Amino acid sequence: MNWIALLLTILGLVLLGLLLYWQLIIAEGAYLGPRVVVLMYDWSARIYERIKRYVPGDEQWFLGLPLTRALELIPAPLVLDVATGTGRLPRALLRQPAFDGRVIGLDLSRRMLREAVRRTAQFADRLTYVWQDARNLPFDDDTFDAVTCLEALEFTPDPRAVMAELVRVLRPGGVLLTTNRVGPDARFLPKRAFPRDEFERMLSALPLEDVKVRRWQQDYDLAWAVKIGEPRGGGIRPLPEILRCPACTDRLSREADLFRCISCGRAYPIDKDGVIKMARFERATLTSS
Ligand SMILES: C[S@@+](CC[C@H](N)C(=O)[O-])C[C@H]1O[C@@H](n2cnc3c(N)ncnc32)[C@H](O)[C@@H]1O
């Protein structure tokens, strides 16, 4: 091999290394599709919190306390945490003595949810976990008093579409809490992370008011907003009332250890750890009636 060929090989390997570093470490598989993202989170679920090193006081100060205050006028509020991971937001909220509501945590990584169940066991009677994709939330419109989605929009194929989905299930007057990736790596996440003014415009283009985007951590801005419309209802509602079939959007009825669509008959089992499995449902056993 002559010198030029050797140099080109080394250059090729370096470029390949940089490409892999970008796609797998910085973007965490975001441009390779949800399957790769989920695979990466499934692999790292056990060590995720060791990497993140959340400080409990900060979690209370920036998340649990302000969200509890924002919901203080609603008796027993119902909160949805999309891309809940290992249950960070449910923990911050349910540790607040003044929060008397319920939380539903949804994620597409089954192993992250397993960790979430383990880490929030003390709050099990006020928590439900759902295994499902954020792009197709299995809930009725205008359902939740608050919808949260932290450090996750950039890992979905279309953050704008996911934001619209978050707002769809939020009831008028309800609170949206979400994040936008900033910091040094954000420039390597085109169409997934946005300049602050563009992110504000994206939120304002949705039926939202009181949009506030503030610097939060080195890598994230935190965004608060309220859904426009006449506030009504609110509070905890039974699951069969709010759950919708992700395949046909019709209602689900509760059977012993599953939810079944009253229209298409698809079954969504409740796993041994209590997680409702919607992302990969068992083949439909159609009811005869
Ligand atoms: C950086 S973690 C954030 C977890 C949690 N919100 C937190 O702040 O600790 C990103 C999470 O998004 C989830 N996720 C990525 N794409 C998703 C999708 N399309 N639907 C639902 N969850 C998704 C991952 O499985 C992972 O748990």
Coordinates of C-alpha atoms and ligand atoms in Angstrom, one line a residue:
M1 CA 0.0 0.0 0.0
N2 CA 1.5 3.3 -0.9
W3 CA 1.4 6.4 1.3
I4 CA -1.5 8.0 -0.4
A5 CA -3.7 5.0 0.0
L6 CA -2.8 4.7 3.6
L7 CA -3.6 8.3 4.2
L8 CA -6.9 8.0 2.5
T9 CA -7.8 4.9 4.6
I10 CA -6.9 6.7 7.8
L11 CA -8.9 9.8 6.7
G12 CA -11.9 7.5 5.9
L13 CA -11.7 5.8 9.3
V14 CA -11.6 9.1 11.1
L15 CA -14.6 10.4 9.1
L16 CA -16.5 7.2 9.9
G17 CA -15.6 7.5 13.6
L18 CA -16.8 11.2 13.6
L19 CA -20.0 10.2 11.8
L20 CA -20.7 7.4 14.3
Y21 CA -20.0 9.7 17.2
W22 CA -22.4 12.3 15.8
Q23 CA -25.2 9.8 15.0
L24 CA -24.9 7.6 18.1
I25 CA -23.5 9.7 20.9
I26 CA -24.6 13.2 20.2
A27 CA -27.9 12.5 18.3
E28 CA -28.5 9.2 20.3
G29 CA -29.8 7.6 17.1
A30 CA -32.4 10.4 16.4
Y31 CA -31.7 10.5 12.6
L32 CA -31.7 6.7 12.3
G33 CA -35.3 6.3 13.4
P34 CA -37.2 5.5 16.6
R35 CA -36.1 1.8 16.6
V36 CA -32.5 2.9 17.0
V37 CA -33.4 5.5 19.7
V38 CA -35.3 2.9 21.6
L39 CA -32.5 0.4 21.3
M40 CA -30.0 2.9 22.7
Y41 CA -32.3 3.7 25.7
D42 CA -33.1 0.0 26.2
W43 CA -29.3 -0.6 26.4
S44 CA -28.6 2.2 28.8
A45 CA -31.8 2.1 31.0
R46 CA -29.9 0.5 34.0
I47 CA -27.2 3.2 34.0
Y48 CA -29.3 6.2 32.8
E49 CA -29.7 7.8 36.1
R50 CA -26.0 7.3 37.0
I51 CA -25.1 9.2 33.8
K52 CA -27.7 12.0 34.5
R53 CA -27.0 12.4 38.2
Y54 CA -30.2 14.3 38.9
V55 CA -30.0 16.4 42.1
P56 CA -33.2 15.9 44.1
G57 CA -33.3 19.5 45.3
D58 CA -33.1 20.9 41.8
E59 CA -35.7 18.5 40.5
Q60 CA -38.1 19.8 43.2
W61 CA -37.2 23.4 42.7
F62 CA -37.4 23.5 38.9
L63 CA -40.0 20.8 38.2
G64 CA -42.0 19.5 41.1
L65 CA -42.7 22.7 43.0
P66 CA -43.6 25.0 40.0
L67 CA -45.8 22.4 38.4
T68 CA -47.6 21.7 41.7
R69 CA -48.2 25.5 42.0
A70 CA -49.4 25.8 38.5
L71 CA -52.0 23.1 39.2
E72 CA -53.0 24.2 42.7
L73 CA -56.5 25.3 41.8
I74 CA -57.4 21.9 40.4
P75 CA -58.5 19.3 42.9
A76 CA -56.6 16.0 42.2
P77 CA -55.1 17.0 38.8
L78 CA -54.3 14.4 36.1
V79 CA -50.8 14.7 34.5
L80 CA -49.3 13.0 31.5
D81 CA -45.5 12.7 31.2
V82 CA -44.6 11.8 27.7
A83 CA -41.2 10.1 27.2
T84 CA -41.1 9.7 31.0
G85 CA -37.8 7.7 30.9
T86 CA -37.0 6.4 34.4
G87 CA -39.9 8.3 36.0
R88 CA -38.0 11.6 36.7
L89 CA -41.0 13.9 36.4
P90 CA -43.5 11.6 38.2
R91 CA -41.0 11.4 41.1
A92 CA -40.5 15.1 41.3
L93 CA -44.3 15.7 41.3
L94 CA -45.5 12.9 43.5
R95 CA -42.9 13.9 46.2
Q96 CA -44.6 17.3 46.5
P97 CA -46.8 17.1 49.6
A98 CA -49.3 19.6 48.0
F99 CA -49.7 17.5 44.8
D100 CA -52.8 15.2 45.3
G101 CA -53.2 14.1 41.7
R102 CA -52.3 11.1 39.5
V103 CA -49.6 10.8 36.8
I104 CA -49.5 8.7 33.6
G105 CA -46.0 8.1 32.3
L106 CA -45.5 7.1 28.6
D107 CA -42.4 5.9 26.9
L108 CA -41.3 3.8 23.9
S109 CA -38.4 2.1 25.7
R110 CA -39.8 -0.8 27.6
R111 CA -36.6 -1.1 29.7
M112 CA -36.7 2.6 30.7
L113 CA -40.3 2.0 31.9
R114 CA -39.2 -1.1 33.9
E115 CA -36.7 1.2 35.7
A116 CA -39.4 3.8 36.1
V117 CA -41.7 1.3 37.8
R118 CA -38.9 0.2 40.1
R119 CA -37.9 3.8 41.0
T120 CA -41.4 5.0 41.7
A121 CA -42.7 1.9 43.5
Q122 CA -43.7 4.0 46.6
F123 CA -46.2 6.0 44.4
A124 CA -47.6 3.0 42.5
D125 CA -51.2 3.7 43.6
R126 CA -51.1 7.1 41.9
L127 CA -49.2 6.2 38.8
T128 CA -49.8 4.3 35.5
Y129 CA -47.2 3.6 32.9
V130 CA -47.9 3.1 29.2
W131 CA -45.6 1.6 26.6
Q132 CA -46.3 3.6 23.4
D133 CA -44.9 6.1 20.9
A134 CA -45.3 9.8 21.6
R135 CA -46.3 10.4 18.0
N136 CA -49.6 8.6 18.6
L137 CA -50.8 9.3 22.2
P138 CA -53.6 6.8 23.1
F139 CA -55.8 9.4 24.8
D140 CA -58.9 11.4 24.1
D141 CA -58.5 15.1 23.1
D142 CA -58.6 17.7 25.9
T143 CA -57.9 15.2 28.7
F144 CA -55.0 16.3 31.0
D145 CA -54.5 19.1 33.4
A146 CA -50.8 19.1 32.5
V147 CA -48.8 17.5 29.8
T148 CA -45.0 17.3 30.2
C149 CA -42.3 16.1 27.9
L150 CA -38.7 16.6 29.1
E151 CA -35.5 16.2 27.2
A152 CA -37.1 14.1 24.5
L153 CA -38.5 16.0 21.6
E154 CA -35.2 16.0 19.8
F155 CA -35.2 12.2 19.7
T156 CA -38.5 12.0 17.8
P157 CA -38.6 12.1 14.0
D158 CA -40.8 15.2 13.9
P159 CA -40.8 17.4 17.1
R160 CA -43.4 19.7 15.7
A161 CA -45.9 16.9 15.2
V162 CA -45.2 15.5 18.7
M163 CA -45.8 19.0 20.2
A164 CA -49.1 19.2 18.4
E165 CA -50.0 15.8 19.8
L166 CA -49.0 16.9 23.4
V167 CA -51.3 19.9 23.0
R168 CA -54.2 17.8 21.5
V169 CA -54.5 15.8 24.7
L170 CA -54.1 18.8 27.0
R171 CA -57.4 20.3 28.2
P172 CA -58.1 24.0 27.6
G173 CA -56.5 26.0 30.5
G174 CA -54.1 23.1 31.1
V175 CA -50.3 23.5 31.5
L176 CA -47.7 22.4 29.0
L177 CA -44.1 21.9 30.2
T178 CA -41.5 20.9 27.7
T179 CA -37.9 21.4 26.7
N180 CA -35.8 22.4 23.7
R181 CA -32.2 21.3 23.3
V182 CA -29.7 24.2 23.5
G183 CA -26.0 24.3 24.3
P184 CA -22.9 23.2 22.3
D185 CA -24.4 20.0 20.8
A186 CA -27.7 21.7 19.6
R187 CA -26.0 22.8 16.4
F188 CA -25.5 19.1 15.5
L189 CA -29.2 18.4 15.8
P190 CA -30.7 20.2 12.8
K191 CA -34.6 20.2 12.7
R192 CA -34.6 18.5 16.2
A193 CA -33.2 21.4 18.3
F194 CA -34.3 25.0 17.6
P195 CA -33.0 28.5 18.3
R196 CA -35.0 29.9 21.2
D197 CA -37.0 32.4 19.1
E198 CA -37.9 29.7 16.6
F199 CA -39.0 27.4 19.4
E200 CA -41.2 30.2 20.9
R201 CA -42.7 30.7 17.5
M202 CA -43.4 27.0 17.1
L203 CA -45.2 27.0 20.5
S204 CA -47.1 30.1 19.7
A205 CA -48.3 28.6 16.4
L206 CA -50.2 26.0 18.5
P207 CA -53.3 26.9 20.5
L208 CA -51.2 28.0 23.4
E209 CA -50.8 31.3 25.4
D210 CA -48.6 32.6 28.1
V211 CA -45.6 30.9 26.3
K212 CA -42.4 31.3 28.4
V213 CA -39.1 29.8 27.4
R214 CA -36.3 30.1 29.9
R215 CA -32.7 28.8 30.2
W216 CA -32.8 25.8 32.5
Q217 CA -29.7 23.6 32.2
Q218 CA -26.6 23.8 30.2
D219 CA -28.2 21.6 27.5
Y220 CA -31.9 22.6 27.7
D221 CA -34.4 25.5 27.8
L222 CA -37.6 24.9 29.7
A223 CA -40.8 26.0 28.1
W224 CA -44.1 26.7 29.9
A225 CA -47.4 27.4 28.2
V226 CA -51.2 27.2 28.8
K227 CA -53.7 25.8 26.3
I228 CA -56.1 28.4 24.9
G229 CA -59.8 27.9 25.5
E230 CA -62.5 28.0 28.2
P231 CA -61.1 26.0 31.2
R232 CA -63.5 23.2 32.1
G233 CA -63.6 19.9 34.0
G234 CA -60.2 18.8 35.1
G235 CA -59.1 16.2 37.7
I236 CA -58.6 12.5 37.8
R237 CA -60.7 10.3 35.4
P238 CA -60.9 6.6 35.2
L239 CA -58.6 5.0 32.5
P240 CA -61.3 3.5 30.3
E241 CA -62.8 7.0 30.0
I242 CA -59.7 8.6 28.6
L243 CA -57.7 5.7 26.9
R244 CA -58.1 5.4 23.1
C245 CA -57.1 2.6 20.8
P246 CA -53.8 3.7 19.1
A247 CA -54.9 1.8 16.0
C248 CA -58.5 3.0 15.4
T249 CA -58.9 5.7 18.2
D250 CA -62.0 4.2 19.6
R251 CA -62.6 3.5 23.3
L252 CA -61.2 0.7 25.3
S253 CA -62.9 -1.5 27.9
R254 CA -61.1 -3.0 30.8
E255 CA -60.9 -6.8 31.1
A256 CA -59.1 -8.8 33.8
D257 CA -55.5 -8.1 32.7
L258 CA -55.9 -6.1 29.5
F259 CA -57.7 -3.3 27.7
R260 CA -59.7 -4.2 24.6
C261 CA -60.8 -1.8 21.9
I262 CA -64.6 -1.9 21.7
S263 CA -64.5 -1.3 18.0
C264 CA -61.5 -3.2 16.4
G265 CA -61.1 -5.7 19.2
R266 CA -57.4 -5.3 19.6
A267 CA -56.1 -6.3 23.0
Y268 CA -53.5 -4.2 25.0
P269 CA -52.2 -6.4 27.9
I270 CA -51.2 -5.1 31.3
D271 CA -47.8 -6.5 32.0
K272 CA -46.8 -8.1 35.3
D273 CA -45.2 -4.8 36.4
G274 CA -48.4 -2.9 35.6
V275 CA -47.3 -1.3 32.3
I276 CA -50.0 -1.1 29.7
K277 CA -48.4 -2.5 26.5
M278 CA -49.6 -0.6 23.5
A279 CA -46.5 -0.2 21.3
R280 CA -46.6 -3.9 20.3
F281 CA -50.0 -5.3 20.8
E282 CA -50.9 -8.9 20.7
R283 CA -52.8 -9.9 17.5
A284 CA -56.4 -9.0 17.7
T285 CA -58.8 -11.6 19.1
L286 CA -62.0 -10.1 17.6
T287 CA -65.0 -10.3 19.8
S288 CA -68.0 -12.1 18.2
S289 CA -70.6 -9.5 19.2
Ligands
LIG1 C1 -33.2 11.8 27.5 S1 -34.5 10.7 27.9 C2 -35.6 11.7 28.9 C3 -36.3 10.9 29.9 C4 -37.1 11.8 31.0 N1 -38.1 12.7 30.3 C5 -36.1 12.6 31.7 O1 -36.1 13.9 31.7 O2 -35.3 12.0 32.4 C6 -35.4 10.5 26.4 C7 -36.6 9.5 26.5 O3 -37.4 9.7 25.4 C8 -37.9 8.4 25.0 N2 -38.4 8.4 23.6 C9 -37.6 8.6 22.5 N3 -38.4 8.6 21.4 C10 -39.7 8.4 21.9 C11 -40.9 8.2 21.2 N4 -41.0 8.3 19.9 N5 -42.0 8.0 22.0 C12 -41.9 7.9 23.3 N6 -40.8 8.0 24.0 C13 -39.6 8.2 23.3 C14 -36.7 7.5 25.3 O4 -37.1 6.1 25.4 C15 -36.2 8.1 26.6 O5 -36.7 7.4 27.7

